[in-house]
CSV table of C-alpha atoms in Angstrom, one decimal:
chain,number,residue,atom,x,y,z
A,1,UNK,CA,29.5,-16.2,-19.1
A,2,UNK,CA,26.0,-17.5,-19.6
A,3,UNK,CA,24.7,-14.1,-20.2
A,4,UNK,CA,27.7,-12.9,-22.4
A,5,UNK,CA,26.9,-15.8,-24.6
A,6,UNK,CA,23.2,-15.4,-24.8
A,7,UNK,CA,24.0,-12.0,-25.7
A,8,UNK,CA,25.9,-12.8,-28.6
A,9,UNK,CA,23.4,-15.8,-29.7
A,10,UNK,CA,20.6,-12.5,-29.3
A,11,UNK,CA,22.7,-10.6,-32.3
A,12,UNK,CA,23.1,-13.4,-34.1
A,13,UNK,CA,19.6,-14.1,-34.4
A,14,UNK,CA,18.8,-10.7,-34.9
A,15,UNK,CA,20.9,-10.1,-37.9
A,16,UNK,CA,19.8,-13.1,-39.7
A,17,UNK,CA,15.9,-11.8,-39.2
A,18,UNK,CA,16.7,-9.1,-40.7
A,19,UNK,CA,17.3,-10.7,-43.7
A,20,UNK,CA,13.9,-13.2,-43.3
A,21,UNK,CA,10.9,-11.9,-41.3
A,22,UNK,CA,8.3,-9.2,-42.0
A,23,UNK,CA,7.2,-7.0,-40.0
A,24,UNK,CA,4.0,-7.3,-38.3
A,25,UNK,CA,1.6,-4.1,-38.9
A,26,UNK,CA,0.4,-3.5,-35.9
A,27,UNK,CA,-2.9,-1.4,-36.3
A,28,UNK,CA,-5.4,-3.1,-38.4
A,29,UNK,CA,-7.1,0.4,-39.3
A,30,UNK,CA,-6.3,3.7,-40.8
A,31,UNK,CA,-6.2,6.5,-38.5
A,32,UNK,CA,-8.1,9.9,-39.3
A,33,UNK,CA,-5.5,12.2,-40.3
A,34,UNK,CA,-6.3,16.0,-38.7
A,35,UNK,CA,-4.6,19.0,-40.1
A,36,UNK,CA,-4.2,22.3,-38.0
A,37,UNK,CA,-3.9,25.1,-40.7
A,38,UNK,CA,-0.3,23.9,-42.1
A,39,UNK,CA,0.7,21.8,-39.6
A,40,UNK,CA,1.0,18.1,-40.7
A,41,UNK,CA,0.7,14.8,-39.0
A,42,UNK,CA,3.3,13.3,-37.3
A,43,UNK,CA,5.0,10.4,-38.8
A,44,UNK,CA,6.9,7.6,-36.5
A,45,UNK,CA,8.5,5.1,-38.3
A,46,UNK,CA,9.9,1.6,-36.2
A,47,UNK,CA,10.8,-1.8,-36.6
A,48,UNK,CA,11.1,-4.5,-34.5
A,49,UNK,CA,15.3,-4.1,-34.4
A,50,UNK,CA,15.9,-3.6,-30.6
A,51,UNK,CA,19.1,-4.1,-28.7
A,52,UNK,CA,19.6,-6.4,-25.9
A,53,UNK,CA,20.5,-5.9,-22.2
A,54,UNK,CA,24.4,-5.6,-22.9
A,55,UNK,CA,25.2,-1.9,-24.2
A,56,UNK,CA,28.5,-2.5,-22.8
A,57,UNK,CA,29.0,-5.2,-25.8
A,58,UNK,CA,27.6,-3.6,-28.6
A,59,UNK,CA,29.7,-0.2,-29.2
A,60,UNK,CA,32.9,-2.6,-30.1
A,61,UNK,CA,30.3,-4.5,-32.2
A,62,UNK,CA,29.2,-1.8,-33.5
A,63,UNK,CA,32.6,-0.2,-34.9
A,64,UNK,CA,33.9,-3.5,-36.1
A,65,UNK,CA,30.6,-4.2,-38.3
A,66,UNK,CA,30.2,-0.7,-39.3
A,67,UNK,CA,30.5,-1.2,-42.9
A,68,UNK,CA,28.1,-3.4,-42.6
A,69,UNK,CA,25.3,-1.8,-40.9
A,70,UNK,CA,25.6,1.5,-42.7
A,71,UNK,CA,24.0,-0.6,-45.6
A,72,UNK,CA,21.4,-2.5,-44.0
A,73,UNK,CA,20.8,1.4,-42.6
A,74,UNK,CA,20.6,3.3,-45.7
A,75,UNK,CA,19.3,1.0,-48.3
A,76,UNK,CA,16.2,-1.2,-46.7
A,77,UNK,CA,16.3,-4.7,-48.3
A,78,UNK,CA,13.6,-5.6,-50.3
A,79,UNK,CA,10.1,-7.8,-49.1
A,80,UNK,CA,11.2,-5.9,-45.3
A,81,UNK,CA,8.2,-4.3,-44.6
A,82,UNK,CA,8.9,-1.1,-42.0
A,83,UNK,CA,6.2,-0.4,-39.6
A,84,UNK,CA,4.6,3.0,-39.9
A,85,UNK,CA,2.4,4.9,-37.4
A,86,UNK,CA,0.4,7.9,-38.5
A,87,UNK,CA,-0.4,10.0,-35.6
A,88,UNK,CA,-3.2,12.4,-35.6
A,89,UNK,CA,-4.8,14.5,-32.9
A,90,UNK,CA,-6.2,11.8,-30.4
A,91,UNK,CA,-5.5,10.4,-27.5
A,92,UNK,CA,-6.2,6.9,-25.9
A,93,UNK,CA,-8.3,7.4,-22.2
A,94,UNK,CA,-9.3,4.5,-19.6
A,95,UNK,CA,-12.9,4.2,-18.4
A,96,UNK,CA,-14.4,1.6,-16.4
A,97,UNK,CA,-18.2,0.5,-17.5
A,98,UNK,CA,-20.5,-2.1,-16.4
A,99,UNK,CA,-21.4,-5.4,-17.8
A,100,UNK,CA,-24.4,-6.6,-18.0
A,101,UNK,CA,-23.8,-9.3,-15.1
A,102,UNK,CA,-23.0,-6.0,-13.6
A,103,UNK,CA,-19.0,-6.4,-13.2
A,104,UNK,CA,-16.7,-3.2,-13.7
A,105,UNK,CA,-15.0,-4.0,-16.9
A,106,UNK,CA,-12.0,-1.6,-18.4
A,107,UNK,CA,-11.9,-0.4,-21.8
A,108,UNK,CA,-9.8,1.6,-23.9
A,109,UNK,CA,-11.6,4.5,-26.0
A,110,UNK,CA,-9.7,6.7,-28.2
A,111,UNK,CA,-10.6,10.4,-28.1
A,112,UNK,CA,-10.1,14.0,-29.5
A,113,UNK,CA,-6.7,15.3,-28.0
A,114,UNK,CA,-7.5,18.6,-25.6
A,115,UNK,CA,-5.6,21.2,-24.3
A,116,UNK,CA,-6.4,20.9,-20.5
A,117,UNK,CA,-6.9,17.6,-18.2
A,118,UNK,CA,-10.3,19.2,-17.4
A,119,UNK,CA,-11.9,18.9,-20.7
A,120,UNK,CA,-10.3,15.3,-20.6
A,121,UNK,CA,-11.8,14.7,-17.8
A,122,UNK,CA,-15.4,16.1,-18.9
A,123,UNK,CA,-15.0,14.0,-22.1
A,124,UNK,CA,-14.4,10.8,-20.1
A,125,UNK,CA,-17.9,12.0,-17.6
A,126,UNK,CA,-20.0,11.7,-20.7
A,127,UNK,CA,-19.0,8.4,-22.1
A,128,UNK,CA,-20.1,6.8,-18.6
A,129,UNK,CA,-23.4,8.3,-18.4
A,130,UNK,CA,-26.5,5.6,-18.7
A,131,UNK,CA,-27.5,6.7,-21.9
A,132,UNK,CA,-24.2,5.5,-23.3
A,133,UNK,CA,-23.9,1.9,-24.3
A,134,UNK,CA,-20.9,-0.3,-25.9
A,135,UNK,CA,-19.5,-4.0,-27.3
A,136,UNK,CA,-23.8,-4.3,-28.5
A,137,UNK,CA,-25.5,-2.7,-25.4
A,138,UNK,CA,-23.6,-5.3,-23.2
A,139,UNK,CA,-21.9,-2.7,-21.6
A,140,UNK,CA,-23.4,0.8,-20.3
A,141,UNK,CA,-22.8,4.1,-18.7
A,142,UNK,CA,-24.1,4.6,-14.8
A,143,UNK,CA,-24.2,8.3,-14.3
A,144,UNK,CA,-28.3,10.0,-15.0
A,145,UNK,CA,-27.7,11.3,-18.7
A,146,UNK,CA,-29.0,14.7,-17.6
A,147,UNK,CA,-26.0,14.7,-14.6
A,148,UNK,CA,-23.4,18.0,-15.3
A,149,UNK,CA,-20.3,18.8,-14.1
A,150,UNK,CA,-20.5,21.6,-12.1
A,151,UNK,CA,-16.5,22.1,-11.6
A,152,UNK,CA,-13.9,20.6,-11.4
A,153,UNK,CA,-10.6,20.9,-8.8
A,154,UNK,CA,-7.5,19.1,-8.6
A,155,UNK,CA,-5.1,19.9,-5.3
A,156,UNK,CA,-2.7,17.6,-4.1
A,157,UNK,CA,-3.6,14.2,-5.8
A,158,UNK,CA,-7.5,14.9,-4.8
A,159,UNK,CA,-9.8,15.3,-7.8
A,160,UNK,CA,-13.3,17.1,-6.5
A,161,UNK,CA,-15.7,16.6,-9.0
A,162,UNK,CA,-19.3,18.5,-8.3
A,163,UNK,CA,-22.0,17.3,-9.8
A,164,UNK,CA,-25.8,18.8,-10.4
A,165,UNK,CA,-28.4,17.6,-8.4
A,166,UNK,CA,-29.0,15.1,-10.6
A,167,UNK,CA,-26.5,12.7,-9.6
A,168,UNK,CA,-28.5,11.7,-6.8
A,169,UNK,CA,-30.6,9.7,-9.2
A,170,UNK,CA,-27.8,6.8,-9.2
A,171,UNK,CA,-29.7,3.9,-8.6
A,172,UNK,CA,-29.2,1.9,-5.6
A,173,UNK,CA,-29.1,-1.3,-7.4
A,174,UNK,CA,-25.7,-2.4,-7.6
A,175,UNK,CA,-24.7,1.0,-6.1
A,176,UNK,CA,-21.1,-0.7,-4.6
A,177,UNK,CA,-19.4,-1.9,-8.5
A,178,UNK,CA,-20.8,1.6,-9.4
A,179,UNK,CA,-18.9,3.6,-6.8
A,180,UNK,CA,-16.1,1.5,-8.1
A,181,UNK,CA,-16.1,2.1,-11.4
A,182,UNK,CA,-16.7,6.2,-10.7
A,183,UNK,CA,-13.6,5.7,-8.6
A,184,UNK,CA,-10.9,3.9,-11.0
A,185,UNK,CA,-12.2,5.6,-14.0
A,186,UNK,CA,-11.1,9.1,-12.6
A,187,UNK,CA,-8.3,7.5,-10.7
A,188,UNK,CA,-6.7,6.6,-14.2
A,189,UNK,CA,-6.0,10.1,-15.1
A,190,UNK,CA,-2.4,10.9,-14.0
A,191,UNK,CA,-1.7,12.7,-11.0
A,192,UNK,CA,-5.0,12.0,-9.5
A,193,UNK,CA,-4.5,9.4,-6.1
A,194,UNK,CA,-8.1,10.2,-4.6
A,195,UNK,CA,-11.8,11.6,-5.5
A,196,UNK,CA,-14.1,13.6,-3.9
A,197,UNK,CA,-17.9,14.2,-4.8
A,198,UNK,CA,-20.1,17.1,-4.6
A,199,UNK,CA,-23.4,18.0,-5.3
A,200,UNK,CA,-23.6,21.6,-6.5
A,201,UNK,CA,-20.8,22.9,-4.0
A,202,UNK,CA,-21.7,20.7,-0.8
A,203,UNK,CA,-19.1,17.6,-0.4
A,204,UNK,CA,-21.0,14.2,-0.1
A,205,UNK,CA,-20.4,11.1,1.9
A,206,UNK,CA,-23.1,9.8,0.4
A,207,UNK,CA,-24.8,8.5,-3.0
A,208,UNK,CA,-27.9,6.9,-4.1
A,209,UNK,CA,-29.7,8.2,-1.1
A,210,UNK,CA,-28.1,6.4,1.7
A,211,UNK,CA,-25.3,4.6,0.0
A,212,UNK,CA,-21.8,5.6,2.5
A,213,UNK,CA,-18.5,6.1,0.5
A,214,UNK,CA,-15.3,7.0,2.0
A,215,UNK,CA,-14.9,11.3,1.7
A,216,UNK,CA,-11.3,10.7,-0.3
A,217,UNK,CA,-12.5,7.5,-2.5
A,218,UNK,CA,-9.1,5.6,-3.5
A,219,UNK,CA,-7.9,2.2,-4.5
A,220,UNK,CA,-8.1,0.8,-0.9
A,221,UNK,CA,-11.8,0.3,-1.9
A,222,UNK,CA,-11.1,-2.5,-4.5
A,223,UNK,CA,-12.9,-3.7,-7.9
A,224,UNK,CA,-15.4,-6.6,-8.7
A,225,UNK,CA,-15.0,-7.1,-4.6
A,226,UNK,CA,-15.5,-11.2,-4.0
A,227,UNK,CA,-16.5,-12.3,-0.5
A,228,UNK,CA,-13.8,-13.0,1.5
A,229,UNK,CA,-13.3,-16.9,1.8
A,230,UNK,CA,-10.2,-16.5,4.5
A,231,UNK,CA,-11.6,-16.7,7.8
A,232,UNK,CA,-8.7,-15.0,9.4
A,233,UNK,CA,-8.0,-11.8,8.0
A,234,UNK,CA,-4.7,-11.0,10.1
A,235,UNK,CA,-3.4,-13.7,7.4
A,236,UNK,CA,-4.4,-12.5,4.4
A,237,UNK,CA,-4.0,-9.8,2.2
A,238,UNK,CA,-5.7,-7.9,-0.5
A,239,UNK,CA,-4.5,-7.5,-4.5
A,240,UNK,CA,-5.9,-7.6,-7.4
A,241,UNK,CA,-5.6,-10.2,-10.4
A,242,UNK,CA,-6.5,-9.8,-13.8
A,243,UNK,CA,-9.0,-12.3,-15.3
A,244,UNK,CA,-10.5,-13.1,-19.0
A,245,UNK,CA,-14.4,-12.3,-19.5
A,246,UNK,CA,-16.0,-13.2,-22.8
A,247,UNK,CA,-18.3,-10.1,-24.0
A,248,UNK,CA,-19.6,-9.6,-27.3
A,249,UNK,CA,-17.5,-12.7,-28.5
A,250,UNK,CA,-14.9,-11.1,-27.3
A,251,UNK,CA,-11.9,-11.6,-24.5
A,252,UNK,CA,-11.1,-8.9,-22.1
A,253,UNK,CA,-9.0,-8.4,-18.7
A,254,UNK,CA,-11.3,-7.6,-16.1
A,255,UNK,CA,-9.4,-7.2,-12.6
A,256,UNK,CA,-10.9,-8.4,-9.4
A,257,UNK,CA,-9.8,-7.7,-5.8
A,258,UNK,CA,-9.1,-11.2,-3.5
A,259,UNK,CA,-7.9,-12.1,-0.6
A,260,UNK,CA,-4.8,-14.2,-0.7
A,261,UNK,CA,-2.5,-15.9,1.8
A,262,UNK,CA,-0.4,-13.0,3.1
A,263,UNK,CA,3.5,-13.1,2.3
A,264,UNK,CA,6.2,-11.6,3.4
A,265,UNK,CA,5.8,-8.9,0.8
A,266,UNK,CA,3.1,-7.9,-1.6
A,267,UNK,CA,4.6,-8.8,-4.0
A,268,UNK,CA,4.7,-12.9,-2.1
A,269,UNK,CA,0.7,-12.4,-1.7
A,270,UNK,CA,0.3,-11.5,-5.5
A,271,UNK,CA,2.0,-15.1,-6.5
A,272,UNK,CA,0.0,-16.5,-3.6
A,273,UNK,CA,-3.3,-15.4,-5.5
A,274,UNK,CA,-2.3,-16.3,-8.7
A,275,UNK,CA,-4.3,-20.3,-8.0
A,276,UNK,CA,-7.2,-18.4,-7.1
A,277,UNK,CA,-10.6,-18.7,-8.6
A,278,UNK,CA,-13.5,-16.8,-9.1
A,279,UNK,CA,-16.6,-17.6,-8.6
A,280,UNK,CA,-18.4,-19.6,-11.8
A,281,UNK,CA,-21.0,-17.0,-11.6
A,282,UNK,CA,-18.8,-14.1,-12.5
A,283,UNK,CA,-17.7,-15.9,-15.9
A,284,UNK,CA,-13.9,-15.2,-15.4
A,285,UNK,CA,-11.3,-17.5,-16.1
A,286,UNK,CA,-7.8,-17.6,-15.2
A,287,UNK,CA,-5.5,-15.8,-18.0
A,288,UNK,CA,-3.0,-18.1,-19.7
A,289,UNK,CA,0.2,-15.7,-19.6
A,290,UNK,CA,-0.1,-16.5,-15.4
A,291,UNK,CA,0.7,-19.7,-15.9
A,292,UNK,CA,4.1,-19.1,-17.8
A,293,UNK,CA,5.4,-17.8,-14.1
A,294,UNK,CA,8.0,-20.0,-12.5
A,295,UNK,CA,6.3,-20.9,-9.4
A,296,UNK,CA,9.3,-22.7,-8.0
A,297,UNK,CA,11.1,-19.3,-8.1
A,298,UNK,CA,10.4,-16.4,-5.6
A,299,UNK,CA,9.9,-13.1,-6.6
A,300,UNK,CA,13.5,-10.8,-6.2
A,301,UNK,CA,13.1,-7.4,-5.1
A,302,UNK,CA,15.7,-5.2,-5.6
A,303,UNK,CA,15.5,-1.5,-5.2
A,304,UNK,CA,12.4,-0.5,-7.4
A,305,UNK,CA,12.6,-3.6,-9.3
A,306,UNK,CA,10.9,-7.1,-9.4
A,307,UNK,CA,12.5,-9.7,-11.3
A,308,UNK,CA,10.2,-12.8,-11.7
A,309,UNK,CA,11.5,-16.0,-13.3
A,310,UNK,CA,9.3,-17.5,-16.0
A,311,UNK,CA,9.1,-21.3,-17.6
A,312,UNK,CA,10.2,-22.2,-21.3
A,313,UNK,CA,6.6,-21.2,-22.6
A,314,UNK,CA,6.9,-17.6,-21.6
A,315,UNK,CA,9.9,-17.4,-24.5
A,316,UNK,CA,8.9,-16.3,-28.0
A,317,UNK,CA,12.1,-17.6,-29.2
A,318,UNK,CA,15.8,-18.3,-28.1
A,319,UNK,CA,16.3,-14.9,-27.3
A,320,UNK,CA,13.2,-13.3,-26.3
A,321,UNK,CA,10.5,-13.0,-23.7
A,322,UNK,CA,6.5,-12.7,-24.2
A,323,UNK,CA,5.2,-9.4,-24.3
A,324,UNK,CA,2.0,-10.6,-23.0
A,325,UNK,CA,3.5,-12.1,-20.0
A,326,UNK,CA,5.0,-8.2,-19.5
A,327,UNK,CA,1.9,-6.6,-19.8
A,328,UNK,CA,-0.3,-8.7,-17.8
A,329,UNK,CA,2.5,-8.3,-14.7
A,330,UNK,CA,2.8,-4.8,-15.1
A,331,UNK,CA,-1.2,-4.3,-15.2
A,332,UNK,CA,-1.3,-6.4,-12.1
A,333,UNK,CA,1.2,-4.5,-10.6
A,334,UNK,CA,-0.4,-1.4,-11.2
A,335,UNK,CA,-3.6,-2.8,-9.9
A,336,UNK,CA,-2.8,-4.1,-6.6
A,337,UNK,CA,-0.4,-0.3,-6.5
A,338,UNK,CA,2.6,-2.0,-6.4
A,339,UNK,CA,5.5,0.3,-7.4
A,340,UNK,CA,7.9,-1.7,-9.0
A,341,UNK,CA,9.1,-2.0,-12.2
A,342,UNK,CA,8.7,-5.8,-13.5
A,343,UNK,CA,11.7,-7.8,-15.1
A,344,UNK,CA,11.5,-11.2,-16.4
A,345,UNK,CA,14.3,-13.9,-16.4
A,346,UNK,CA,14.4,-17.2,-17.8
A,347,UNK,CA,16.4,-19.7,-15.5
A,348,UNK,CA,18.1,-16.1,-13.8
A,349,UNK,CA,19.3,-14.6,-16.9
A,350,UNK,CA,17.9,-11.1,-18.6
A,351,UNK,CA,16.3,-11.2,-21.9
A,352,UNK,CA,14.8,-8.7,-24.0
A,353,UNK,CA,11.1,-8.4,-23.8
A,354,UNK,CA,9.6,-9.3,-27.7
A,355,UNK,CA,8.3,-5.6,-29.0
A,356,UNK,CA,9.8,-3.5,-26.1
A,357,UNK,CA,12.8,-1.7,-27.4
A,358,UNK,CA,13.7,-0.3,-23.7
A,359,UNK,CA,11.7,-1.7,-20.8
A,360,UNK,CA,12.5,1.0,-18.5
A,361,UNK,CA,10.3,3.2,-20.3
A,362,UNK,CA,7.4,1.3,-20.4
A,363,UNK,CA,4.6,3.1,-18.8
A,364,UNK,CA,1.5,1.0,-17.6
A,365,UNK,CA,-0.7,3.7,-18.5
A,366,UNK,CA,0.2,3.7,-22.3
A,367,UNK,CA,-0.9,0.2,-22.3
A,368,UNK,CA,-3.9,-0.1,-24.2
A,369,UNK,CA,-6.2,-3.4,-23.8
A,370,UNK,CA,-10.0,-4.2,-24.3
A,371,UNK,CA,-10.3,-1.2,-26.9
A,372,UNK,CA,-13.7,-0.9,-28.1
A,373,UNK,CA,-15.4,1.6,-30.3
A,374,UNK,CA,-17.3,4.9,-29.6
């Protein structure tokens, strides 16, 4: 009954925001409109009107109110402001960079739409060559600037990427967070679960001279890599957190592999690691959203889903959960390639997630964070 009721609070609420709240724009800059002969731009239009988990409730809502919606519907009251997206021929691509403390750092860079994943893919091998620098030169490329891209294969879930001969310049320094950030950066592209180099034809096991890496590089070989602190490794267990790293004046999620106290799932040794801190050298610091996690509350698994119980703080309002809070578990998640989709409770009962019209679609990948400029 506690459900049915919040339910009905959740309509309520939304029918008298409606009336009261704007809408928040949610890009800050115009988009560059592209025009293929007649073909124009394709226009989305949203708000932030989304239905609650009850479907089963709303049809008989829905028929007894009709009158009333059909209104609101067809004639937009004046001061709402409807959100509009422009979209135009570009696409948003992953690639992982190095600072200049030298950690693999994630960003978000938006780029011409193509036709086939391998000019993608050669797009993405130039923005991470040396020459290539972002957020004020304090991130960079790693890849020699005169490197090419030989060919490039795709069978099974194994990308083989062979280079020129000039990807054996990669400098040794700091060769292990640049294997990493080769590795997630062409691990990002969908349907790609392991990498392979070459150097013109002739697969390598090796880089920067005598550097060994895996033949199939995957996940397995972690990010930003901290030194084990556990002194009994048959009780602990790798994942990967997200932290906050201030570049440029700016925050951004960097995700680092640790070693926690193993659970009796994965999903256990994730909320085990959670405490964790990095190393003050690093300059991470523990992201906010974690804390909103009801630590008194174990994880429930059921099928392909985790349902993780949050505190007050991790509520927008009465009838809403943080968006942030969503994100960051689903990025983690992702990370640590845990395949469940994440569902947050507040004291057991399901809420709608604040900006997420249906949760089941939300795809990790089309989650774009630390977005920086070409």
């Amino acid at each position: 009954m506690k459900k049915i009721k919040n339910f009905f609070l959740t309509l309520k609420v939304k029918f008298v925001n409606l009336f009261k709240r704007k809408e928040k724009i949610v890009k800050k800059k115009e988009p560059k409109l592209k025009f293929k002969e007649s073909k124009m731009p394709k226009v989305f239009v949203s708000t932030k009107l989304s239905l609650k988990k009850a479907s089963l409730f709303i049809v008989p809502i829905a028929v007894a109110i009709a009158g009333i919606t059909i209104g609101i519907l067809t004639r937009p009251k004046e001061g709402v402001k409807v959100n509009v997206t422009l979209v135009d021929d570009t696409t948003t691509h992953r690639v992982f960079l190095l600072s200049d403390d030298n950690m693999v750092v994630p960003v978000s860079v938006s780029l011409e739409e193509r036709m086939t994943k391998d000019e993608e893919i050669l797009d993405v091998f130039n923005l991470i060559k040396d020459n290539k620098k972002y957020e004020n030169d304090t991130m960079r490329g790693y890849i020699p600037s005169d490197t090419k891209l030989n060919d490039i294969k795709l069978n099974n879930g194994i990308l083989t990427l062979d280079f020129s001969s000039e990807f054996e310049k990669l400098p040794m320094k700091n060769i292990m967070r640049t294997v990493e950030a080769l590795t997630y950066t062409f691990l990002d592209f969908d349907g790609v679960n392991g990498l392979r180099f070459c150097v013109d034809g002739c697969l390598t096991d090796k880089v920067a001279g005598n550097y060994v890496i895996p033949t199939v590089l995957d996940k397995s070989i972690g990010i930003n890599k901290q030194v084990s602190s556990l002194s009994e490794t048959s009780k602990s267990e790798e994942v990967v957190m997200i932290y906050n790293k201030k570049i440029n004046k700016n925050n951004f999620y960097v995700p680092m592999t640790v070693e926690a106290e193993k659970g009796q799932t994965k999903v256990d040794t994730v909320y085990n690691a959670i405490d964790i801190k990095p190393s003050t050298y690093t300059g991470l610091k523990k992201v906010k959203e974690y804390s909103y996690l009801n630590m008194s509350s174990s994880p429930v698994i059921n099928d392909k889903t985790v349902s993780l119980d949050i505190t007050k703080e991790g509520m927008v309002d009465d009838v809403t959960i943080s968006k942030e809070l969503y994100e960051l578990m689903a990025l983690t998640f992702d990370y640590s390639d845990l395949d469940y989709r994440v569902n947050l409770t507040f004291e057991g009962e399901d809420y709608e997630v604040d900006g997420i019209i249906d949760e089941e679609d939300f795809k990790v990948s089309s989650f774009v964070y630390n977005e920086v400029q070409l």
